[in-house]
CSV table of C-alpha atoms (C1' of nucleotides) in Angstrom, one decimal:
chain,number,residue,atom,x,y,z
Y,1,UNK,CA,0.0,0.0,0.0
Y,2,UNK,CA,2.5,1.8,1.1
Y,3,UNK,CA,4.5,1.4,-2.3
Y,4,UNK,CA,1.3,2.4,-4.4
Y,5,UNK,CA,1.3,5.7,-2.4
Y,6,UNK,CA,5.2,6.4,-3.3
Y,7,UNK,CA,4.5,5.4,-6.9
Y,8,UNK,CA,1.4,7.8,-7.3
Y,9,UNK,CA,3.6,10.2,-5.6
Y,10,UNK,CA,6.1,9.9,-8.3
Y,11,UNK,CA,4.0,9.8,-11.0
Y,12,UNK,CA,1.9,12.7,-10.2
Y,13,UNK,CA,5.0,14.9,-9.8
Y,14,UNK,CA,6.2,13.7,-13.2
Y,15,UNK,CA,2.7,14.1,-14.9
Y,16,UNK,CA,3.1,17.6,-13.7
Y,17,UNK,CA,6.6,18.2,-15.0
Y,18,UNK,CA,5.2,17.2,-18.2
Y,19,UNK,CA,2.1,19.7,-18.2
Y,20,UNK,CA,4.6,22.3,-17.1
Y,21,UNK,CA,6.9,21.9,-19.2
Y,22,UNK,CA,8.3,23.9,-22.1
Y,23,UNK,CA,9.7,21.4,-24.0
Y,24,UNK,CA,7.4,19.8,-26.2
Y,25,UNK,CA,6.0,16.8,-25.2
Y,26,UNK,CA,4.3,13.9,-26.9
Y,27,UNK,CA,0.4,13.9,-26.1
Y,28,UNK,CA,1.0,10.0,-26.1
Y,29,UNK,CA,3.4,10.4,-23.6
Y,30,UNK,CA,1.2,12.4,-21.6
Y,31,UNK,CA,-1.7,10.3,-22.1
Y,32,UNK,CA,1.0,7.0,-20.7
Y,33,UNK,CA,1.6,8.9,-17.4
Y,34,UNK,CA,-2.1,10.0,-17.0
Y,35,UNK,CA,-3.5,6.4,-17.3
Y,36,UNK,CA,-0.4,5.2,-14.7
Y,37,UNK,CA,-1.9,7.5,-12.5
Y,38,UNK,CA,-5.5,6.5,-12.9
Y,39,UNK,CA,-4.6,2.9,-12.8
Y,40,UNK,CA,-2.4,3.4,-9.4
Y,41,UNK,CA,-5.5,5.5,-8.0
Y,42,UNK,CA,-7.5,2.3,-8.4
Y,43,UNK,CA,-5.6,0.3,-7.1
Y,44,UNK,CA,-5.0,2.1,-3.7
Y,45,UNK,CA,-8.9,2.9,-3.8
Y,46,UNK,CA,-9.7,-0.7,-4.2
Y,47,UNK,CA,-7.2,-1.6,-1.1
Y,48,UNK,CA,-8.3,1.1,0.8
Y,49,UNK,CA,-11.8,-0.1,0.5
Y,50,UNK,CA,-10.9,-3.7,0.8
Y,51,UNK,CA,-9.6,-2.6,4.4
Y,52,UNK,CA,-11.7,-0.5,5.7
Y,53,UNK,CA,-14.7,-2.2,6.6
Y,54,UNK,CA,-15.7,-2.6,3.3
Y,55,UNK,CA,-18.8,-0.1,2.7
Y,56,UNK,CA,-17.9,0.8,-0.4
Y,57,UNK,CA,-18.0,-1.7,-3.4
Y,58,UNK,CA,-15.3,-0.1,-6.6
Y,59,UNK,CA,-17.1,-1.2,-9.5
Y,60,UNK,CA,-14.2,-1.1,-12.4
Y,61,UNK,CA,-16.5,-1.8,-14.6
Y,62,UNK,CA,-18.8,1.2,-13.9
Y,63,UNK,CA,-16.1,3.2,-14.0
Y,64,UNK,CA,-15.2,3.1,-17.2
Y,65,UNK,CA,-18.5,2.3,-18.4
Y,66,UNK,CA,-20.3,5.2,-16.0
Y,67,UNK,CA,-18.3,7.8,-15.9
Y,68,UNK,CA,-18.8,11.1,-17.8
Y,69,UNK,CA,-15.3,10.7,-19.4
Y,70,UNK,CA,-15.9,7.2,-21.0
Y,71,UNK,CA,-14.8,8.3,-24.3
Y,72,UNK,CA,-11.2,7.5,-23.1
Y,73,UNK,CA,-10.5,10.4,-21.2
Y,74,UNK,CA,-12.1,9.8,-18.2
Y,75,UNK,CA,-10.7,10.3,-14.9
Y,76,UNK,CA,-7.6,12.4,-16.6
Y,77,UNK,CA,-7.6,15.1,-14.5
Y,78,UNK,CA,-10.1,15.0,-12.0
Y,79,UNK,CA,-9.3,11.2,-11.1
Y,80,UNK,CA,-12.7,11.0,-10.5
Y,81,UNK,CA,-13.8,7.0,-9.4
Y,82,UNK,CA,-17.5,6.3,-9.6
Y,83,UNK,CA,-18.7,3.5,-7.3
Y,84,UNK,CA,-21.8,2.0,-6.8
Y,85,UNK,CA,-22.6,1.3,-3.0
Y,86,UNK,CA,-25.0,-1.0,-2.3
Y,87,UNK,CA,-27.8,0.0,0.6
Y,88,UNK,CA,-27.0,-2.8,2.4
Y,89,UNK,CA,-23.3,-2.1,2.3
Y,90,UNK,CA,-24.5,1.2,3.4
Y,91,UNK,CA,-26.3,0.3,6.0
Y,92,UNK,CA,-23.1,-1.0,7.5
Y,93,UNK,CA,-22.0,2.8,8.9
Y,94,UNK,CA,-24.5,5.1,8.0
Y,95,UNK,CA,-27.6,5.3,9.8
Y,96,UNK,CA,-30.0,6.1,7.2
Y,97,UNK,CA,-31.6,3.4,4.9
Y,98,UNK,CA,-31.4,4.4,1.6
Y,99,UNK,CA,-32.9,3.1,-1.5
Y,100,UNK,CA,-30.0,4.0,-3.7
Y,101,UNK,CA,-26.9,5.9,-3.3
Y,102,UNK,CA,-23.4,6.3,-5.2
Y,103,UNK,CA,-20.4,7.1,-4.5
Y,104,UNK,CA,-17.7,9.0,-6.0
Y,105,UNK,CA,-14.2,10.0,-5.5
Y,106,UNK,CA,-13.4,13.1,-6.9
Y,107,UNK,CA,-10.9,16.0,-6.7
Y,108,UNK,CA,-14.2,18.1,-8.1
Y,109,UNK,CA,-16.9,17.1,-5.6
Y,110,UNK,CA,-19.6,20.5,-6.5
Y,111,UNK,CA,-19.2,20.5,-10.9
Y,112,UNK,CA,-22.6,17.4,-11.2
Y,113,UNK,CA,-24.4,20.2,-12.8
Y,114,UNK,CA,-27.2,20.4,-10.2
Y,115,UNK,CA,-27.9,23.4,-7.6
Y,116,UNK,CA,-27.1,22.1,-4.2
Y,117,UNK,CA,-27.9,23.8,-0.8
Y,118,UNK,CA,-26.4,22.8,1.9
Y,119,UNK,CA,-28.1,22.4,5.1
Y,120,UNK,CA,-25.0,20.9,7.7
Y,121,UNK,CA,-22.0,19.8,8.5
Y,122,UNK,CA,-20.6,17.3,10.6
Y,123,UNK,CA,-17.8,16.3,12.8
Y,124,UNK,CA,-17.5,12.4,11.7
Y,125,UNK,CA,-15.6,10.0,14.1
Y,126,UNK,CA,-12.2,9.1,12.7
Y,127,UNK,CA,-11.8,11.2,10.0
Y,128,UNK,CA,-10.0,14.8,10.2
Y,129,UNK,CA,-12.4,16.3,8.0
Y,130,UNK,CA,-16.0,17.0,8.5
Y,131,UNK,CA,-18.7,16.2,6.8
Y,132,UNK,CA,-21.1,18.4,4.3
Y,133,UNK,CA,-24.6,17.6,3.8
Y,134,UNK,CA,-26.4,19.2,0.9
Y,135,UNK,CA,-29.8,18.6,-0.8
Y,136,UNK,CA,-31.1,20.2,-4.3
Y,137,UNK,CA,-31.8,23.2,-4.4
Y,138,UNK,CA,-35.7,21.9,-5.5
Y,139,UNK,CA,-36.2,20.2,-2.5
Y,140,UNK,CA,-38.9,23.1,-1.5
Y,141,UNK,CA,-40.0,24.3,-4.9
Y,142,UNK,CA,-40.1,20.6,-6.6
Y,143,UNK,CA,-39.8,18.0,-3.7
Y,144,UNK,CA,-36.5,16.9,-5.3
Y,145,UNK,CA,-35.4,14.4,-3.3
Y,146,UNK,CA,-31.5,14.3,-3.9
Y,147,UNK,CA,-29.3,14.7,-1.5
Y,148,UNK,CA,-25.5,14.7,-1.1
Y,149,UNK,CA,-22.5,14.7,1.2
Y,150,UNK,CA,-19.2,15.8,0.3
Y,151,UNK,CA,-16.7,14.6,2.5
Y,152,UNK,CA,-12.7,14.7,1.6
Y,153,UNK,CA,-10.3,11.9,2.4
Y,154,UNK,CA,-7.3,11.7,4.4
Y,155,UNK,CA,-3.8,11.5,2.9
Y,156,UNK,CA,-4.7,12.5,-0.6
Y,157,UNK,CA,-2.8,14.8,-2.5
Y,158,UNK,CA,-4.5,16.5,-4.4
Y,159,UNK,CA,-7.1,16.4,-2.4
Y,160,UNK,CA,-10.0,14.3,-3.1
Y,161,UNK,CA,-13.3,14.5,-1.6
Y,162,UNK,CA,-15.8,11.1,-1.7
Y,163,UNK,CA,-19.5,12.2,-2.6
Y,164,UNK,CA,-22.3,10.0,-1.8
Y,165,UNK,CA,-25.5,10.9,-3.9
Y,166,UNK,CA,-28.4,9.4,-2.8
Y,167,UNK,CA,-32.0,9.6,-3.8
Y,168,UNK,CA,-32.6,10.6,-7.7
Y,169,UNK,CA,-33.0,14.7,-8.9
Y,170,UNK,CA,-36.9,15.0,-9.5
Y,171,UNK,CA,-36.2,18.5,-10.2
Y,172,UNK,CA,-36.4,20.2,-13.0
Y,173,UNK,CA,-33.8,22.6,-13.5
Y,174,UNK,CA,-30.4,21.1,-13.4
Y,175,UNK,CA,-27.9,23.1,-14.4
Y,176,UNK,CA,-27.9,21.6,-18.3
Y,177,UNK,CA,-27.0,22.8,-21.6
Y,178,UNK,CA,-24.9,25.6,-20.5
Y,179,UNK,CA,-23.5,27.6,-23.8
Y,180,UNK,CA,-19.9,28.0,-23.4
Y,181,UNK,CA,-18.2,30.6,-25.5
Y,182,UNK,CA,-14.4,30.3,-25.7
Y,183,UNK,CA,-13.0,33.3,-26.0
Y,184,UNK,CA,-10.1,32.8,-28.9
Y,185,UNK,CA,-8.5,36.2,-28.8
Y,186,UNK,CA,-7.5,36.0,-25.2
Y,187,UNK,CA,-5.1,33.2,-23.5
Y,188,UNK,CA,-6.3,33.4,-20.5
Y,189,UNK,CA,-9.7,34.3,-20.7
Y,190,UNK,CA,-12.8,32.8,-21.6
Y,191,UNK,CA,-16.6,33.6,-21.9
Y,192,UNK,CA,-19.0,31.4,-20.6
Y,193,UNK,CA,-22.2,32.5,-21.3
Y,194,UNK,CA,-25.1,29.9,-19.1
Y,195,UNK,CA,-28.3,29.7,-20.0
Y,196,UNK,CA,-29.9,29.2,-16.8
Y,197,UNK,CA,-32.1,29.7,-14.1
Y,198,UNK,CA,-29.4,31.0,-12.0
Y,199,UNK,CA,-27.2,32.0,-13.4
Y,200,UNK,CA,-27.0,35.8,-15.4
Y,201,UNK,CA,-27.1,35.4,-18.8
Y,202,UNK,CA,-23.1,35.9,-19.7
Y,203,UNK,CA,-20.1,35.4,-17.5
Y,204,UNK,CA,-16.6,36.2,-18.3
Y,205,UNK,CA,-14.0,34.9,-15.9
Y,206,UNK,CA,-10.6,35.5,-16.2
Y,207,UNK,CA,-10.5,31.8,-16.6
Y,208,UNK,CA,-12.7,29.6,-14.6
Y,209,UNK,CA,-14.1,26.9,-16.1
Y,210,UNK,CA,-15.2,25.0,-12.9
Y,211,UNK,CA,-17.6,27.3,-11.1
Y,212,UNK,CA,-19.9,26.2,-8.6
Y,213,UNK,CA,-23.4,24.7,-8.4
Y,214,UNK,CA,-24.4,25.3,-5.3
Y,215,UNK,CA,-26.2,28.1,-5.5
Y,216,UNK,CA,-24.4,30.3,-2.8
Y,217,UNK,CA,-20.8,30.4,-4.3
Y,218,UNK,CA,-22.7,32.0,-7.4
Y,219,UNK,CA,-25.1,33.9,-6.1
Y,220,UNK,CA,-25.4,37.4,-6.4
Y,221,UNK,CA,-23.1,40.0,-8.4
Y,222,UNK,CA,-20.9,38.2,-10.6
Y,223,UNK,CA,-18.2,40.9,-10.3
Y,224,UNK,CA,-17.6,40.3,-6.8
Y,225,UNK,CA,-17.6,36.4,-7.8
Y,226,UNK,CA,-14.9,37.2,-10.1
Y,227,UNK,CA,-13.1,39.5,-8.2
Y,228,UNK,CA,-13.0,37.0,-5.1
Y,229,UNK,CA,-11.4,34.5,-7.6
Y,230,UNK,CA,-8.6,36.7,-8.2
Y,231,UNK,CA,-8.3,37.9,-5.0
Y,232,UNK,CA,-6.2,35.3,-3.6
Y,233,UNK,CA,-5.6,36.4,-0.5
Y,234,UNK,CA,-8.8,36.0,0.3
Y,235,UNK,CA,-9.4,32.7,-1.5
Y,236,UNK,CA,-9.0,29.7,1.1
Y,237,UNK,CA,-10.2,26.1,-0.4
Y,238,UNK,CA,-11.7,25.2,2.7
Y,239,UNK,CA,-14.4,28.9,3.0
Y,240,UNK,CA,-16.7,26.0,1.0
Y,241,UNK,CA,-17.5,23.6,3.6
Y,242,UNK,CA,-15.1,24.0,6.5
Y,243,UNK,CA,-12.5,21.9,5.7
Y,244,UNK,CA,-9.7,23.3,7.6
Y,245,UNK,CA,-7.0,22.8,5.7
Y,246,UNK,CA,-5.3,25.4,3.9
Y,247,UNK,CA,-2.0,23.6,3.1
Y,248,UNK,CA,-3.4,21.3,1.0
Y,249,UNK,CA,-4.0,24.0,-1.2
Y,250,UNK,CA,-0.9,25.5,-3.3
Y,251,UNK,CA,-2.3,28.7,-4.7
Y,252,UNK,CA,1.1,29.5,-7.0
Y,253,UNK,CA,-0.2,26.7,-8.2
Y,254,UNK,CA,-3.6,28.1,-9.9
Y,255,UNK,CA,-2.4,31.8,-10.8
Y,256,UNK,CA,-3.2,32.2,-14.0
Y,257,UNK,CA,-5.9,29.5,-14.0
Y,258,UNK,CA,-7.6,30.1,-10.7
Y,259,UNK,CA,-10.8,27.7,-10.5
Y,260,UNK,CA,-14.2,29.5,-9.6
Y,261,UNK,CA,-14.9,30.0,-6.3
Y,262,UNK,CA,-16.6,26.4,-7.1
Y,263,UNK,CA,-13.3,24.9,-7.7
Y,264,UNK,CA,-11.4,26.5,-4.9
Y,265,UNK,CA,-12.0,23.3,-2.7
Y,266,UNK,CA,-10.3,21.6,-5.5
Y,267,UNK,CA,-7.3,23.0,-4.9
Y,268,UNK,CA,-4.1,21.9,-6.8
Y,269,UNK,CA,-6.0,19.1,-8.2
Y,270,UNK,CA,-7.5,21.3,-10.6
Y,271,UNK,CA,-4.1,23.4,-11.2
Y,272,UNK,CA,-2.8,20.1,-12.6
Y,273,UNK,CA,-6.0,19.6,-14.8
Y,274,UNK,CA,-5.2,23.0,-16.3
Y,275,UNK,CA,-1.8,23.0,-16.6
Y,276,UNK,CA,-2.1,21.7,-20.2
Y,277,UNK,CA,-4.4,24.3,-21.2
Y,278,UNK,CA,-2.3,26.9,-20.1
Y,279,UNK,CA,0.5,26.2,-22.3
Y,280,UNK,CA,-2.4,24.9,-25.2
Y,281,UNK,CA,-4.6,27.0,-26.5
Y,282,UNK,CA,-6.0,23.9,-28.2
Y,283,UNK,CA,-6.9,22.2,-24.9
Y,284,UNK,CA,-9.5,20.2,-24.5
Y,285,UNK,CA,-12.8,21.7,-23.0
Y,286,UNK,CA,-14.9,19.0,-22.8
Y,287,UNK,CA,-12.7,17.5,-20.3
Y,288,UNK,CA,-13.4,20.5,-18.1
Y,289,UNK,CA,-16.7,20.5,-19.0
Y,290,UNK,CA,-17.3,16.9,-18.7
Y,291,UNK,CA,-17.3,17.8,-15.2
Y,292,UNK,CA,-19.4,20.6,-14.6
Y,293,UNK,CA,-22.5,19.3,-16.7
Y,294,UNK,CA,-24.3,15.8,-17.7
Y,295,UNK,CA,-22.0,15.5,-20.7
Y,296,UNK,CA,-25.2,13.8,-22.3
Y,297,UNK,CA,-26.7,17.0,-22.2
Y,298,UNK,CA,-24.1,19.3,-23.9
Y,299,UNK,CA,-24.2,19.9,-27.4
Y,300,UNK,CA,-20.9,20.6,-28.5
Y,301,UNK,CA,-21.9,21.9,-31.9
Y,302,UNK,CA,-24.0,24.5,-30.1
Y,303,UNK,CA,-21.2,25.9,-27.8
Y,304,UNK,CA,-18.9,25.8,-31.5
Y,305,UNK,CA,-21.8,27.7,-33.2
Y,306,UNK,CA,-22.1,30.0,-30.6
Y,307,UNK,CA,-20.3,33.6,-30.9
Y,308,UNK,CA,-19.6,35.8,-28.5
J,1,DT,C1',-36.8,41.3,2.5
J,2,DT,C1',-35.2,37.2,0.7
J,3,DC,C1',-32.4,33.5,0.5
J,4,DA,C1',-28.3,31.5,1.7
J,5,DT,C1',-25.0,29.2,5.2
J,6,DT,C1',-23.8,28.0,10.0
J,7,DT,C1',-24.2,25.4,13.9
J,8,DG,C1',-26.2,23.5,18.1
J,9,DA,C1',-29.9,20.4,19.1
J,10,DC,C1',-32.5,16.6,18.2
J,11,DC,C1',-33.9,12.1,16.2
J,12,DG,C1',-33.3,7.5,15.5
J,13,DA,C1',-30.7,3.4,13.5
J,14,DA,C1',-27.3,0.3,15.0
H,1,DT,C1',-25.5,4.6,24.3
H,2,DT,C1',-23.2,6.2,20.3
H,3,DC,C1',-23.0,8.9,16.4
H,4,DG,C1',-24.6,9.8,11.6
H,5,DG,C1',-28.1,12.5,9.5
H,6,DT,C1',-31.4,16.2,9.7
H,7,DC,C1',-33.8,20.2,11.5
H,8,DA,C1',-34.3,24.9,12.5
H,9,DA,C1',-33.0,29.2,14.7
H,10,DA,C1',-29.5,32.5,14.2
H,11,DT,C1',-26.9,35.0,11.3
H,12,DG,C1',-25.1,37.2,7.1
H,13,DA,C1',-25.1,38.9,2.4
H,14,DA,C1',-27.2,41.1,-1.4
DNA sequence: TTCATTTGACCGAA
DNA sequence: TTCGGTCAAATGAA
């Protein structure tokens, strides 16, 4: 176990020597070291499951098969793992009965492309972290029954955060079919214009693909949204749900490609993600994306056909 | 005023 | 009895 940490260790540091660097580097190459990673990460989530006391069942299969990147890409990046938890399996630590519920581990635990409130937080026995509990946004307006919890792992760098969904979204208005407008004229800016219920109608970030869809982290002017992203003094990963630890974020690591306010929890995680788009304009958006909306649901034609 | 988060209190499954 | 999950009053921001 202790090997497998070392070796992601390793590998992450050289995955990010090759997205910083200036030298040219093979996409293939690339591509090797991201799939090492992934395949590593699996590995220690599958032990790590296997000894604890076994709640949660990895489902390779369903990884691959499930995830929003299965066109190949998946899990470069956010290093997301999907698992399916049974309720019975459940039932072995958490106190409510639930019908369904999932599990994922991701370094991007808010960008599922639904409107989440949260409504508490928890100290949880034997973990360092507490716990968040959010619900949809609909629960009120729509009886949406969806719920999450956020909660982030120990001794992950970058910091990954398991999310257990449980109950289905009977709401209406997920965040879906958001027009993105990519900004070609300007390297480190982008306009994303969402057509939403919450959001105003056009955004221009600095760049900030992840933003946030819990409804507080956007709410309100989207000036002060932006200028709070820049404003890195201010900008702490944990202001999202308490997680007290600023260390794990590196924010020379996100300068120029500082995640919304969304992201922020993400912390380097994400700096790593967009490392490649930083020094390529020609980087690939869907992979952001793929993580901020039901990939299903977004026409890419639309967002090309789309002007600014 | 509205709507969000925070947080202590409470409920109930294990 | 413990502790995870939820409620709801308090508080804050816009």
């Amino acid at each position: 176990m202790e090997d497998l940490v070392k070796g992601q260790e390793i590998a992450k540091q050289v995955h990010m020597q090759l997205q910083g660097s200036e030298f040219p580097v093979g996409d293939g190459l690339k591509d090797s070291v991201a799939k090492i990673l992934e395949c590593i990460s699996n590995a220690i989530s599958k032990l790590s499951s296997s000894e604890s006391t076994g709640e949660v069942c990895q489902s390779p299969a369903l990884t691959a098969v499930d995830s929003p990147f299965s066109d190949g890409r998946k899990s470069e990046g956010t290093g997301e793992i999907r698992t399916i938890v049974t309720p019975k399996k459940i039932g072995s630590n958490k106190r409510r009965k639930t019908s369904d519920a999932e599990t994922r581990l991701t370094e991007t635990p808010l960008d599922d492309g639904h409107a989440w409130r949260k409504y508490g937080q928890k100290e949880i026995l034997n973990s360092r972290f507490p716990r968040s509990y959010f619900r949809c946004t609909h629960k009120t307006d729509q009886g949406c029954q969806a719920t999450k919890q956020v909660q982030r792992t120990e001794g992950e760098e970058p910091a990954k955060y398991q999310v257990t969904y449980i109950g289905q979204h009977t709401c209406n208005n997920q965040l879906k079919g958001p027009r993105l407008i990519l900004d070609s004229n300007s390297r480190d800016s982008c306009v994303l214009n969402f057509q939403s219920n919450y959001y105003s109608p056009k955004v221009e970030f600095p760049f900030s693909p992840l933003f946030s869809s819990v409804k507080h982290e956007f709410k309100g002017d989207t000036k002060d949204a932006i200028a709070s992203h820049n404003n890195k003094e201010s900008f702490r990963p944990c202001d999202f749900a308490g997680w007290n630890d600023p260390p794990a974020f590196n924010s020379s690591q996100t300068t120029s490609m500082m995640p919304s306010t969304s992201g922020s929890e993400l912390g380097d995680g994400i700096s790593g993600l967009y490392s490649s788009a930083e020094s390529d304009q020609t980087f690939d958006m869907d992979i952001m994306l793929s993580g901020m909306f039901d990939i299903d649901q977004f026409d890419p034609s639309e967002y090309l056909n789309s002007s600014k």
